Tab-separated table of C-alpha atoms in Angstrom:
chain	number	residue	atom	x	y	z
W	1	ASP	CA	16.646	1.076	-5.792
W	2	GLY	CA	13.801	3.087	-7.279
W	3	TRP	CA	10.318	1.005	-7.470
W	4	VAL	CA	10.019	-2.307	-9.596
W	5	MET	CA	7.187	-4.614	-10.095
W	6	LEU	CA	8.711	-8.083	-8.657
W	7	ARG	CA	7.881	-11.869	-8.577
W	8	SER	CA	7.216	-13.276	-5.235
W	9	PRO	CA	10.227	-14.691	-3.257
W	10	ILE	CA	8.387	-17.803	-2.854
W	11	GLN	CA	10.663	-20.079	-5.103
W	12	GLY	CA	10.473	-23.807	-5.515
W	13	PRO	CA	8.815	-26.705	-7.214
W	14	ARG	CA	5.294	-25.813	-5.522
W	15	ARG	CA	3.594	-22.985	-7.628
W	16	ALA	CA	3.581	-20.015	-5.682
W	17	ALA	CA	0.541	-18.551	-7.080
W	18	VAL	CA	-1.672	-21.159	-4.730
W	19	ALA	CA	-0.234	-20.071	-1.791
W	20	GLY	CA	-0.640	-16.723	-1.096
W	21	GLY	CA	-1.187	-14.962	-4.483
W	22	LEU	CA	2.408	-14.234	-4.685
W	23	VAL	CA	4.092	-15.546	-7.784
W	24	MET	CA	3.693	-11.804	-9.278
W	25	VAL	CA	2.110	-9.412	-6.645
W	26	PHE	CA	1.172	-6.053	-7.640
W	27	GLY	CA	3.416	-2.973	-6.651
W	28	LEU	CA	6.347	-0.725	-7.419
W	29	VAL	CA	8.530	-2.385	-4.742
W	30	PRO	CA	12.130	-1.332	-4.047
W	31	ALA	CA	14.330	-3.511	-6.596
W	32	ASN	CA	16.599	-6.625	-5.813
W	33	ALA	CA	19.792	-5.012	-4.304
W	34	VAL	CA	21.973	-5.964	-6.864
W	35	GLU	CA	19.611	-4.764	-9.709
W	36	LEU	CA	19.886	-1.101	-10.742
W	37	ALA	CA	18.157	-1.959	-14.253
W	38	PRO	CA	15.992	-4.960	-13.465
W	39	GLU	CA	15.275	-4.964	-17.386
W	40	LEU	CA	18.489	-6.428	-17.746
W	41	ARG	CA	18.249	-9.785	-16.108
W	42	LEU	CA	18.603	-12.770	-17.853
W	43	PRO	CA	16.720	-16.063	-17.478
W	44	GLY	CA	18.581	-18.327	-14.854
W	45	LEU	CA	19.656	-21.740	-15.766
W	46	ASP	CA	19.920	-23.064	-12.206
W	47	GLN	CA	16.918	-25.104	-10.642
W	48	VAL	CA	15.074	-23.210	-8.820
W	49	GLN	CA	15.046	-23.840	-4.689
W	50	PRO	CA	12.580	-22.897	-2.416
W	51	ASP	CA	12.356	-19.816	-0.463
W	52	ILE	CA	13.342	-21.338	2.843
W	53	ARG	CA	11.384	-18.293	4.757
W	54	ARG	CA	8.381	-19.904	3.742
W	55	ARG	CA	7.116	-23.528	5.154
W	56	PRO	CA	7.682	-26.091	3.063
W	57	GLU	CA	4.533	-27.316	0.772
W	58	PRO	CA	3.990	-30.134	-1.640
W	59	ALA	CA	5.135	-30.042	-4.779
W	60	ARG	CA	2.614	-28.769	-7.596
W	61	ASN	CA	2.422	-27.198	-11.405
W	62	VAL	CA	5.992	-27.712	-11.514
W	63	THR	CA	8.076	-26.572	-14.840
W	64	PRO	CA	11.531	-27.892	-16.083
W	65	ARG	CA	13.504	-25.358	-13.997
W	66	THR	CA	11.458	-26.148	-10.644
W	67	ARG	CA	11.375	-30.091	-11.060
W	68	ALA	CA	13.176	-32.106	-8.306
W	69	ARG	CA	16.107	-34.089	-9.682
W	70	PRO	CA	17.598	-36.177	-6.635
W	71	GLU	CA	19.843	-38.097	-8.880
W	72	LEU	CA	21.429	-34.983	-10.142
W	73	ALA	CA	21.434	-32.335	-7.014
W	74	PRO	CA	24.442	-32.185	-4.943
W	75	LEU	CA	24.391	-34.223	-1.532
W	76	GLY	CA	26.538	-31.386	0.622
W	77	ALA	CA	28.821	-32.225	3.297
W	78	ARG	CA	27.008	-32.480	6.744
W	79	VAL	CA	28.013	-30.182	9.516
W	80	ARG	CA	26.447	-31.070	12.666
W	81	ALA	CA	22.696	-30.119	12.084
W	82	PHE	CA	23.696	-28.141	8.818
W	83	LEU	CA	24.722	-29.375	5.202
W	84	LEU	CA	27.412	-27.372	3.449
W	85	PHE	CA	27.348	-26.635	-0.229
W	86	THR	CA	30.185	-25.726	-2.207
W	87	ARG	CA	30.231	-24.575	-5.613
W	88	VAL	CA	33.037	-23.093	-8.682
W	89	ASP	CA	31.798	-21.623	-11.650
W	90	LEU	CA	34.691	-21.132	-14.349
W	91	LYS	CA	32.807	-19.266	-17.217
W	92	LEU	CA	34.564	-17.965	-20.603
W	93	GLY	CA	33.335	-15.413	-22.895
W	94	TYR	CA	33.355	-12.827	-25.609
W	95	ASN	CA	31.419	-9.756	-25.743
W	96	ASP	CA	31.412	-7.661	-29.125
W	97	ASN	CA	30.598	-4.279	-27.336
W	98	LEU	CA	31.724	-4.885	-23.867
W	99	ARG	CA	30.745	-1.395	-23.151
W	100	ALA	CA	27.586	-1.201	-24.820
W	101	ASP	CA	28.718	2.032	-26.723
W	102	GLU	CA	27.722	3.241	-30.007
W	103	ARG	CA	31.488	2.756	-30.994
W	104	PRO	CA	31.664	-0.965	-29.893
W	105	LEU	CA	34.920	-2.489	-28.334
W	106	SER	CA	35.254	-6.526	-28.189
W	107	ASP	CA	37.401	-8.590	-25.788
W	108	LEU	CA	37.347	-12.008	-24.607
W	109	TYR	CA	36.995	-12.430	-20.683
W	110	ARG	CA	37.003	-15.159	-17.723
W	111	VAL	CA	34.851	-15.185	-14.768
W	112	LEU	CA	35.497	-17.269	-11.576
W	113	THR	CA	32.868	-17.569	-9.102
W	114	PRO	CA	33.416	-19.667	-5.686
W	115	ARG	CA	30.405	-20.061	-3.847
W	116	LEU	CA	29.758	-21.322	-0.203
W	117	GLU	CA	26.310	-22.190	1.219
W	118	LEU	CA	25.233	-23.532	4.643
W	119	ARG	CA	21.638	-24.781	4.884
W	120	SER	CA	19.955	-25.807	8.064
W	121	ASP	CA	18.435	-29.554	8.224
W	122	TRP	CA	16.208	-29.131	10.772
W	123	SER	CA	12.429	-30.277	10.930
W	124	ARG	CA	11.112	-26.681	12.058
W	125	HIS	CA	12.509	-23.503	11.304
W	126	ALA	CA	15.101	-22.790	8.735
W	127	LEU	CA	18.516	-21.020	8.247
W	128	LYS	CA	20.685	-20.432	5.387
W	129	VAL	CA	24.227	-18.516	5.134
W	130	GLY	CA	26.464	-18.063	2.316
W	131	ALA	CA	28.850	-15.871	0.320
W	132	ASN	CA	30.193	-15.862	-3.138
W	133	LEU	CA	32.961	-13.706	-5.223
W	134	ALA	CA	32.674	-13.366	-8.904
W	135	SER	CA	36.481	-12.056	-10.153
W	136	ALA	CA	36.273	-10.961	-14.094
W	137	ARG	CA	39.232	-10.288	-16.358
W	138	TYR	CA	39.605	-9.061	-19.780
W	139	ARG	CA	42.085	-9.692	-21.677
W	140	ASP	CA	42.644	-6.445	-23.472
W	141	PHE	CA	40.447	-4.133	-21.667
W	142	PRO	CA	41.878	-4.698	-18.012
W	143	ARG	CA	39.963	-1.423	-16.759
W	144	GLU	CA	36.801	-3.606	-16.814
W	145	ASP	CA	37.878	-6.137	-14.188
W	146	TYR	CA	36.068	-6.378	-11.129
W	147	ASP	CA	36.104	-8.786	-8.595
W	148	ASN	CA	32.311	-8.495	-6.781
W	149	TRP	CA	31.258	-10.428	-3.916
W	150	ARG	CA	28.047	-11.049	-1.561
W	151	ALA	CA	27.452	-12.357	1.774
W	152	PHE	CA	23.822	-13.279	3.234
W	153	ALA	CA	22.220	-15.098	5.661
W	154	GLU	CA	18.076	-15.365	5.470
W	155	GLY	CA	15.920	-17.777	7.927
W	156	ARG	CA	12.342	-18.213	9.412
W	157	VAL	CA	11.047	-19.094	12.727
W	158	ASP	CA	8.273	-21.152	13.016
W	159	LEU	CA	5.801	-19.878	15.709
W	160	GLY	CA	2.835	-22.644	16.102
W	161	ARG	CA	1.293	-24.443	13.634
W	162	ALA	CA	1.305	-21.691	10.917
W	163	SER	CA	2.438	-18.381	11.701
W	164	THR	CA	6.242	-17.128	10.445
W	165	VAL	CA	8.615	-14.809	11.374
W	166	PHE	CA	11.336	-14.467	8.660
W	167	GLY	CA	14.266	-12.284	7.440
W	168	ASN	CA	17.144	-11.724	5.832
W	169	ALA	CA	20.522	-9.661	5.798
W	170	SER	CA	23.058	-9.095	2.969
W	171	ILE	CA	26.028	-6.993	2.089
W	172	ALA	CA	27.561	-7.072	-1.497
W	173	ARG	CA	30.352	-5.464	-3.885
W	174	GLN	CA	28.745	-4.937	-7.211
W	175	GLN	CA	29.462	-3.291	-10.347
W	176	GLU	CA	26.916	-1.702	-12.648
W	177	ASP	CA	26.023	-3.539	-16.112
W	178	ARG	CA	27.560	-1.253	-18.930
W	179	ALA	CA	24.201	-1.828	-20.568
W	180	ALA	CA	22.237	0.084	-17.767
W	181	PRO	CA	20.890	3.533	-18.545
W	182	ASP	CA	22.964	5.758	-16.002
W	183	SER	CA	26.350	3.497	-16.685
W	184	THR	CA	27.356	5.816	-19.741
W	185	LEU	CA	28.266	8.692	-17.486
W	186	GLY	CA	31.332	7.182	-15.933
W	187	VAL	CA	34.525	6.495	-17.697
W	188	ASP	CA	35.254	3.627	-15.481
W	189	PRO	CA	32.255	0.960	-14.801
W	190	THR	CA	30.508	1.980	-11.679
W	191	ARG	CA	31.002	0.085	-8.762
W	192	TYR	CA	28.938	0.201	-5.042
W	193	ARG	CA	28.269	-1.419	-1.936
W	194	VAL	CA	24.419	-2.302	-0.953
W	195	THR	CA	23.898	-3.285	2.573
W	196	GLU	CA	20.115	-4.960	3.066
W	197	ILE	CA	18.042	-5.680	6.064
W	198	GLY	CA	14.639	-7.090	5.958
W	199	ALA	CA	11.823	-8.395	8.271
W	200	GLY	CA	8.523	-9.746	8.121
W	201	TRP	CA	5.610	-11.656	9.249
W	202	SER	CA	2.664	-13.839	8.092
W	203	HIS	CA	0.003	-15.815	9.281
W	204	PRO	CA	-3.159	-17.903	7.802
W	205	PHE	CA	-6.568	-17.480	9.633
W	206	GLY	CA	-9.571	-19.437	7.828
W	207	ARG	CA	-9.400	-18.601	4.252
W	208	PHE	CA	-7.484	-15.347	4.785
W	209	GLU	CA	-3.432	-15.133	5.101
W	210	ALA	CA	-1.556	-11.720	6.009
W	211	ARG	CA	1.457	-10.375	5.688
W	212	LEU	CA	3.933	-7.860	6.869
W	213	ASP	CA	7.354	-7.183	5.171
W	214	GLY	CA	10.122	-4.120	5.911
W	215	THR	CA	13.076	-3.794	3.846
W	216	VAL	CA	16.018	-1.374	4.239
W	217	ARG	CA	18.753	-0.691	1.757
W	218	ASP	CA	21.974	1.458	1.726
W	219	TYR	CA	23.924	2.082	-1.281
W	220	ARG	CA	27.437	3.325	-1.433
W	221	PHE	CA	28.721	4.203	-4.775
W	222	ASP	CA	32.646	4.481	-5.637
W	223	GLU	CA	33.798	7.829	-7.136
W	224	THR	CA	34.500	7.694	-11.056
W	225	ASP	CA	35.365	10.379	-13.670
W	226	ALA	CA	32.618	11.426	-15.848
W	227	ALA	CA	32.470	11.138	-19.461
W	228	GLY	CA	31.858	14.351	-21.635
W	229	LEU	CA	32.234	16.521	-18.415
W	230	PRO	CA	35.246	18.543	-17.302
W	231	ALA	CA	38.208	16.935	-16.333
W	232	GLY	CA	38.229	16.289	-12.933
W	233	THR	CA	34.424	16.012	-12.669
W	234	LEU	CA	33.901	13.164	-10.350
W	235	LEU	CA	30.375	10.995	-10.199
W	236	GLY	CA	29.283	8.490	-7.376
W	237	GLU	CA	28.716	10.596	-3.937
W	238	ASP	CA	25.633	11.926	-5.565
W	239	ARG	CA	23.944	8.498	-5.986
W	240	ASN	CA	24.685	7.352	-2.529
W	241	ARG	CA	21.022	6.770	-0.709
W	242	ARG	CA	19.080	4.560	1.896
W	243	SER	CA	15.650	3.194	0.991
W	244	LEU	CA	13.004	2.155	3.463
W	245	ARG	CA	10.071	0.319	2.482
W	246	GLY	CA	7.015	-1.629	4.422
W	247	GLU	CA	4.440	-3.421	2.940
W	248	ALA	CA	1.056	-4.813	4.045
W	249	ARG	CA	-0.772	-7.723	2.154
W	250	LEU	CA	-3.982	-9.429	2.346
W	251	ARG	CA	-5.239	-12.733	0.534
W	252	TYR	CA	-8.289	-14.520	0.597
W	253	ALA	CA	-8.970	-17.934	-0.943
W	254	MET	CA	-12.171	-18.004	-2.915
W	255	TRP	CA	-11.918	-21.823	-3.556
W	256	PRO	CA	-9.031	-24.146	-4.261
W	257	GLY	CA	-6.573	-22.809	-7.032
W	258	TYR	CA	-7.984	-18.988	-6.680
W	259	GLY	CA	-7.651	-16.109	-4.452
W	260	VAL	CA	-7.673	-12.301	-4.891
W	261	PHE	CA	-5.160	-10.319	-2.655
W	262	LEU	CA	-5.107	-6.599	-1.705
W	263	ARG	CA	-1.838	-4.860	-0.645
W	264	GLY	CA	-0.220	-1.517	0.142
W	265	ALA	CA	3.120	0.024	0.490
W	266	TYR	CA	4.796	2.924	1.575
W	267	SER	CA	8.727	3.834	1.132
W	268	THR	CA	11.085	6.491	1.388
W	269	LEU	CA	14.197	7.300	-0.358
W	270	ASP	CA	16.693	9.739	1.012
W	271	TYR	CA	20.099	10.713	-0.856
W	272	ASP	CA	23.348	11.822	1.161
W	273	GLU	CA	24.108	14.741	-1.353
W	274	PRO	CA	22.099	16.795	-3.980
W	275	ALA	CA	22.690	15.987	-7.725
W	276	PRO	CA	25.449	18.321	-9.622
W	277	SER	CA	22.859	20.400	-10.474
W	278	GLY	CA	22.088	21.348	-6.793
W	279	ILE	CA	18.763	19.233	-7.147
W	280	THR	CA	17.701	16.808	-3.783
W	281	ARG	CA	16.371	13.365	-5.073
W	282	ASP	CA	14.749	12.688	-2.278
W	283	SER	CA	11.378	11.147	-2.483
W	284	ASP	CA	8.854	8.940	-0.914
W	285	GLY	CA	5.951	7.020	-2.718
W	286	TYR	CA	2.664	4.753	-1.985
W	287	GLU	CA	0.779	2.049	-3.824
W	288	ALA	CA	-2.219	0.522	-3.700
W	289	GLY	CA	-3.732	-2.824	-5.494
W	290	LEU	CA	-6.020	-5.531	-6.022
W	291	GLY	CA	-4.728	-9.183	-7.564
W	292	LEU	CA	-6.033	-12.099	-8.545
W	293	ASP	CA	-3.836	-15.799	-8.628
W	294	LEU	CA	-5.367	-18.452	-10.512
W	295	GLU	CA	-4.760	-22.456	-11.178
W	296	LEU	CA	-6.787	-23.044	-14.487
W	297	THR	CA	-5.656	-27.252	-13.750
W	298	ASP	CA	-2.173	-28.024	-13.935
W	299	LEU	CA	-1.731	-26.468	-17.325
W	300	ILE	CA	-1.930	-22.608	-16.746
W	301	PHE	CA	-1.725	-20.777	-13.749
W	302	GLY	CA	-0.169	-17.623	-12.218
W	303	SER	CA	-1.436	-13.987	-11.395
W	304	ALA	CA	-2.562	-10.466	-12.571
W	305	PHE	CA	-3.213	-7.122	-10.543
W	306	VAL	CA	-4.149	-3.777	-11.382
W	307	GLY	CA	-3.669	-0.937	-9.050
W	308	TYR	CA	-2.359	2.738	-8.628
W	309	TYR	CA	0.805	4.187	-7.354
W	310	ARG	CA	2.392	7.619	-6.491
W	311	GLN	CA	5.721	9.063	-6.116
W	312	ARG	CA	6.447	12.460	-4.525
W	313	TYR	CA	9.537	14.380	-4.962
W	314	ASP	CA	10.920	17.322	-2.426
W	315	ALA	CA	12.636	19.273	-5.140
W	316	PRO	CA	10.142	21.569	-6.944
W	317	GLU	CA	11.564	21.119	-10.069
W	318	PHE	CA	10.126	17.671	-9.784
W	319	ASP	CA	6.621	16.821	-10.960
W	320	ASP	CA	5.156	14.142	-8.760
W	321	ASN	CA	4.745	10.968	-10.855
W	322	GLY	CA	1.723	8.488	-10.722
W	323	GLY	CA	-0.667	6.735	-12.711
W	324	LEU	CA	-2.039	2.941	-13.315
W	325	GLY	CA	0.291	-0.234	-12.275
W	326	PHE	CA	-0.891	-3.408	-13.855
W	327	GLY	CA	0.964	-6.315	-14.413
W	328	ALA	CA	0.680	-10.370	-15.280
W	329	ASP	CA	3.017	-13.491	-14.423
W	330	LEU	CA	1.614	-16.354	-16.457
W	331	TYR	CA	2.887	-19.538	-16.875
W	332	TRP	CA	1.159	-22.474	-19.584
W	333	ASN	CA	2.572	-26.102	-19.293
W	334	LEU	CA	2.440	-26.815	-23.115
W	335	THR	CA	3.598	-30.712	-22.298
W	336	PRO	CA	5.148	-32.200	-19.336
W	337	LEU	CA	8.666	-31.167	-20.608
W	338	SER	CA	7.858	-27.557	-21.833
W	339	THR	CA	6.839	-24.385	-20.082
W	340	LEU	CA	5.746	-20.913	-21.671
W	341	HIS	CA	6.402	-17.898	-19.384
W	342	PHE	CA	4.798	-14.722	-20.140
W	343	GLU	CA	5.343	-11.810	-17.838
W	344	VAL	CA	4.629	-7.868	-18.429
W	345	ARG	CA	5.268	-5.362	-15.519
W	346	ARG	CA	5.730	-1.539	-15.265
W	347	SER	CA	8.171	-0.079	-13.033
W	348	VAL	CA	9.414	3.314	-11.642
W	349	GLN	CA	13.395	3.572	-11.790
W	350	GLU	CA	15.775	5.984	-10.487
W	351	SER	CA	18.060	8.083	-12.957
W	352	ILE	CA	20.886	10.491	-12.577
W	353	GLN	CA	20.015	12.169	-15.946
W	354	PRO	CA	20.159	15.748	-15.797
W	355	GLY	CA	16.861	16.968	-15.468
W	356	ALA	CA	15.419	13.330	-15.180
W	357	SER	CA	13.450	12.669	-11.763
W	358	GLY	CA	13.413	8.956	-12.900
W	359	TYR	CA	12.105	6.997	-15.824
W	360	LEU	CA	9.085	4.830	-16.483
W	361	SER	CA	9.733	1.162	-17.404
W	362	THR	CA	7.220	-1.082	-19.133
W	363	ASP	CA	8.583	-4.663	-19.416
W	364	THR	CA	7.096	-7.407	-21.590
W	365	GLY	CA	8.821	-10.668	-21.941
W	366	LEU	CA	8.339	-14.550	-22.918
W	367	GLU	CA	10.136	-17.438	-21.855
W	368	LEU	CA	10.160	-21.089	-23.115
W	369	GLU	CA	11.606	-23.619	-20.969
W	370	HIS	CA	11.951	-27.025	-22.392
W	371	GLU	CA	13.412	-30.450	-20.925
W	372	LEU	CA	15.415	-31.862	-23.981
W	373	LEU	CA	16.546	-34.708	-21.667
W	374	ARG	CA	16.413	-35.389	-18.084
W	375	ASN	CA	19.692	-34.151	-17.657
W	376	LEU	CA	19.765	-31.303	-20.573
W	377	LEU	CA	17.616	-27.841	-19.703
W	378	LEU	CA	16.937	-25.543	-22.526
W	379	VAL	CA	15.887	-21.661	-22.068
W	380	ALA	CA	14.913	-19.260	-24.503
W	381	SER	CA	13.357	-15.651	-23.777
W	382	SER	CA	12.716	-12.647	-25.501
W	383	ARG	CA	12.163	-9.285	-23.679
W	384	TYR	CA	11.090	-5.825	-24.943
W	385	THR	CA	11.526	-2.467	-22.850
W	386	ARG	CA	10.518	0.950	-23.394
W	387	ARG	CA	11.600	3.524	-20.890
W	388	ARG	CA	10.438	6.847	-20.855
W	389	TYR	CA	11.982	9.581	-18.839
W	390	ASP	CA	9.917	12.102	-16.364
W	391	GLY	CA	11.284	15.600	-17.105
W	392	ILE	CA	12.968	15.590	-19.997
W	393	ASP	CA	12.124	14.561	-23.657
W	394	ARG	CA	14.212	11.167	-23.590
W	395	GLN	CA	12.692	7.656	-24.853
W	396	GLU	CA	14.878	4.379	-25.298
W	397	THR	CA	13.618	1.057	-26.365
W	398	LEU	CA	15.496	-2.403	-25.693
W	399	TRP	CA	15.108	-5.555	-27.145
W	400	GLN	CA	16.899	-8.414	-25.249
W	401	HIS	CA	17.028	-12.120	-26.644
W	402	SER	CA	18.509	-15.011	-25.118
W	403	PHE	CA	19.351	-18.614	-25.283
W	404	GLY	CA	20.843	-21.170	-22.933
W	405	ALA	CA	21.399	-24.606	-22.123
W	406	ASN	CA	22.322	-26.220	-19.078
W	407	TYR	CA	24.082	-30.310	-19.107
W	408	LEU	CA	23.751	-31.485	-15.843
W	409	ALA	CA	26.648	-34.725	-15.964
W	410	ASN	CA	26.100	-35.700	-12.864
W	411	ARG	CA	25.827	-34.475	-8.972
W	412	HIS	CA	29.149	-32.745	-9.524
W	413	LEU	CA	29.422	-31.701	-13.155
W	414	GLN	CA	27.715	-29.204	-15.032
W	415	LEU	CA	28.300	-27.657	-18.812
W	416	ARG	CA	26.435	-24.699	-19.703
W	417	LEU	CA	26.324	-22.293	-22.664
W	418	GLN	CA	24.328	-18.829	-22.833
W	419	VAL	CA	23.975	-16.677	-26.044
W	420	VAL	CA	22.524	-13.090	-25.343
W	421	HIS	CA	21.710	-10.248	-27.879
W	422	ARG	CA	20.987	-6.536	-26.930
W	423	ARG	CA	19.676	-4.068	-29.137
W	424	GLN	CA	18.680	-0.270	-27.927
W	425	ASP	CA	17.182	2.707	-30.020
W	426	GLY	CA	16.674	6.034	-28.147
W	427	THR	CA	15.367	9.486	-29.215
W	428	GLY	CA	16.340	12.931	-27.243
W	429	GLY	CA	19.822	11.916	-26.148
W	430	GLY	CA	18.819	8.311	-25.338
W	431	ARG	CA	21.662	5.748	-26.005
W	432	ALA	CA	21.862	3.527	-28.867
W	433	PHE	CA	23.965	0.290	-29.226
W	434	SER	CA	23.858	-3.075	-30.176
W	435	GLN	CA	25.592	-6.001	-28.061
W	436	THR	CA	26.105	-9.703	-28.375
W	437	PHE	CA	28.054	-11.793	-25.747
W	438	VAL	CA	28.438	-15.767	-25.477
W	439	GLU	CA	29.357	-17.580	-22.733
W	440	GLN	CA	30.468	-21.028	-21.592
W	441	SER	CA	30.740	-22.357	-17.911
W	442	ILE	CA	32.119	-25.283	-16.236
W	443	VAL	CA	30.318	-26.036	-12.721
W	444	LEU	CA	31.933	-27.980	-9.909
W	445	GLN	CA	29.729	-28.581	-6.826
W	446	HIS	CA	29.450	-30.981	-3.877
């Protein structure tokens, strides 16, 4: 959905910046399939797991969330050559502005989230399949209830000593965050289904590593009554779309801990129907960039990039959108138990606001991970986002602060707390609101 600068899909206890310059890669690439507004994402409290689409590598440059804790990790149940992991999260929360509106409505809610995941336990190749459900119920506003679900599969085939072919597929039923820029146009929460298929290939040769990726995403939105428009006006089908993206990347390892990479990408975005105004939102875009990943000892590591992007629209009413792309994703291990993470990115997102082709988002975040005890992890973050809409005189600024704690009692039980505060101001019709929510969770896993 649109374009967004992403961190690498490589995750785990090792530091990915050394393994291909991918912790933060340049580009305005399609957003995560379940994120229509990626600037609203919250820091995770789970231990980060390795991406099985990459070959395993030795641990290095660990942070509190990537540090292995084998004595607290679930063991799963063996099913032939696989391990089956099960988990249930029960979350209780309070939101003082559940619709992210200037006229706040508060409510209590509960969310039950069962999960299943089957992982291969092979010496070569890898496969992971899973499914999860998030069922939310509100005490006073049942129209906000939802039952989101997702099923996925991803895997890797090792070719020879170094080459890898990888892929993923998923289908999900989701609900758009009420704080997302386009969510205010619907009376009810915006619900949609997204299907994603991706494939790629990577191969190192000498000091170089080449990688090709391709992804197709298909979005289907439910119809909902439009707020502030004549009765019977429905929104949803005009947002149905399909995106296709291809990317090529080449990295050169200059010396241990340092590398440069070049990448280019091309994408298309096709809508099923024009907007209610009759304007088609179909577009295509390309990008090119140069990046550097670095490892200044075990204390400071990360990646930075600069490049150019351009998005071209079929409708003559919309001007082409292009400019300088830049970003950085840097980690600083203040102590063996504390890590400071700085991130800045620029992205172009889709918008259904009348007259706007989309919006340019500049997102800056600072995050602190701290291991207070071996089994008590604290995460605090602050994020600032500025949205500038193309084609209309509208801007929005968003501050988002959060604090989370995860207590790992044993292999089977976790207790969590998360507090989030958002404040948004807008001009030219941009929305303004203040929202705070508190959630506490019990996690049972095996």
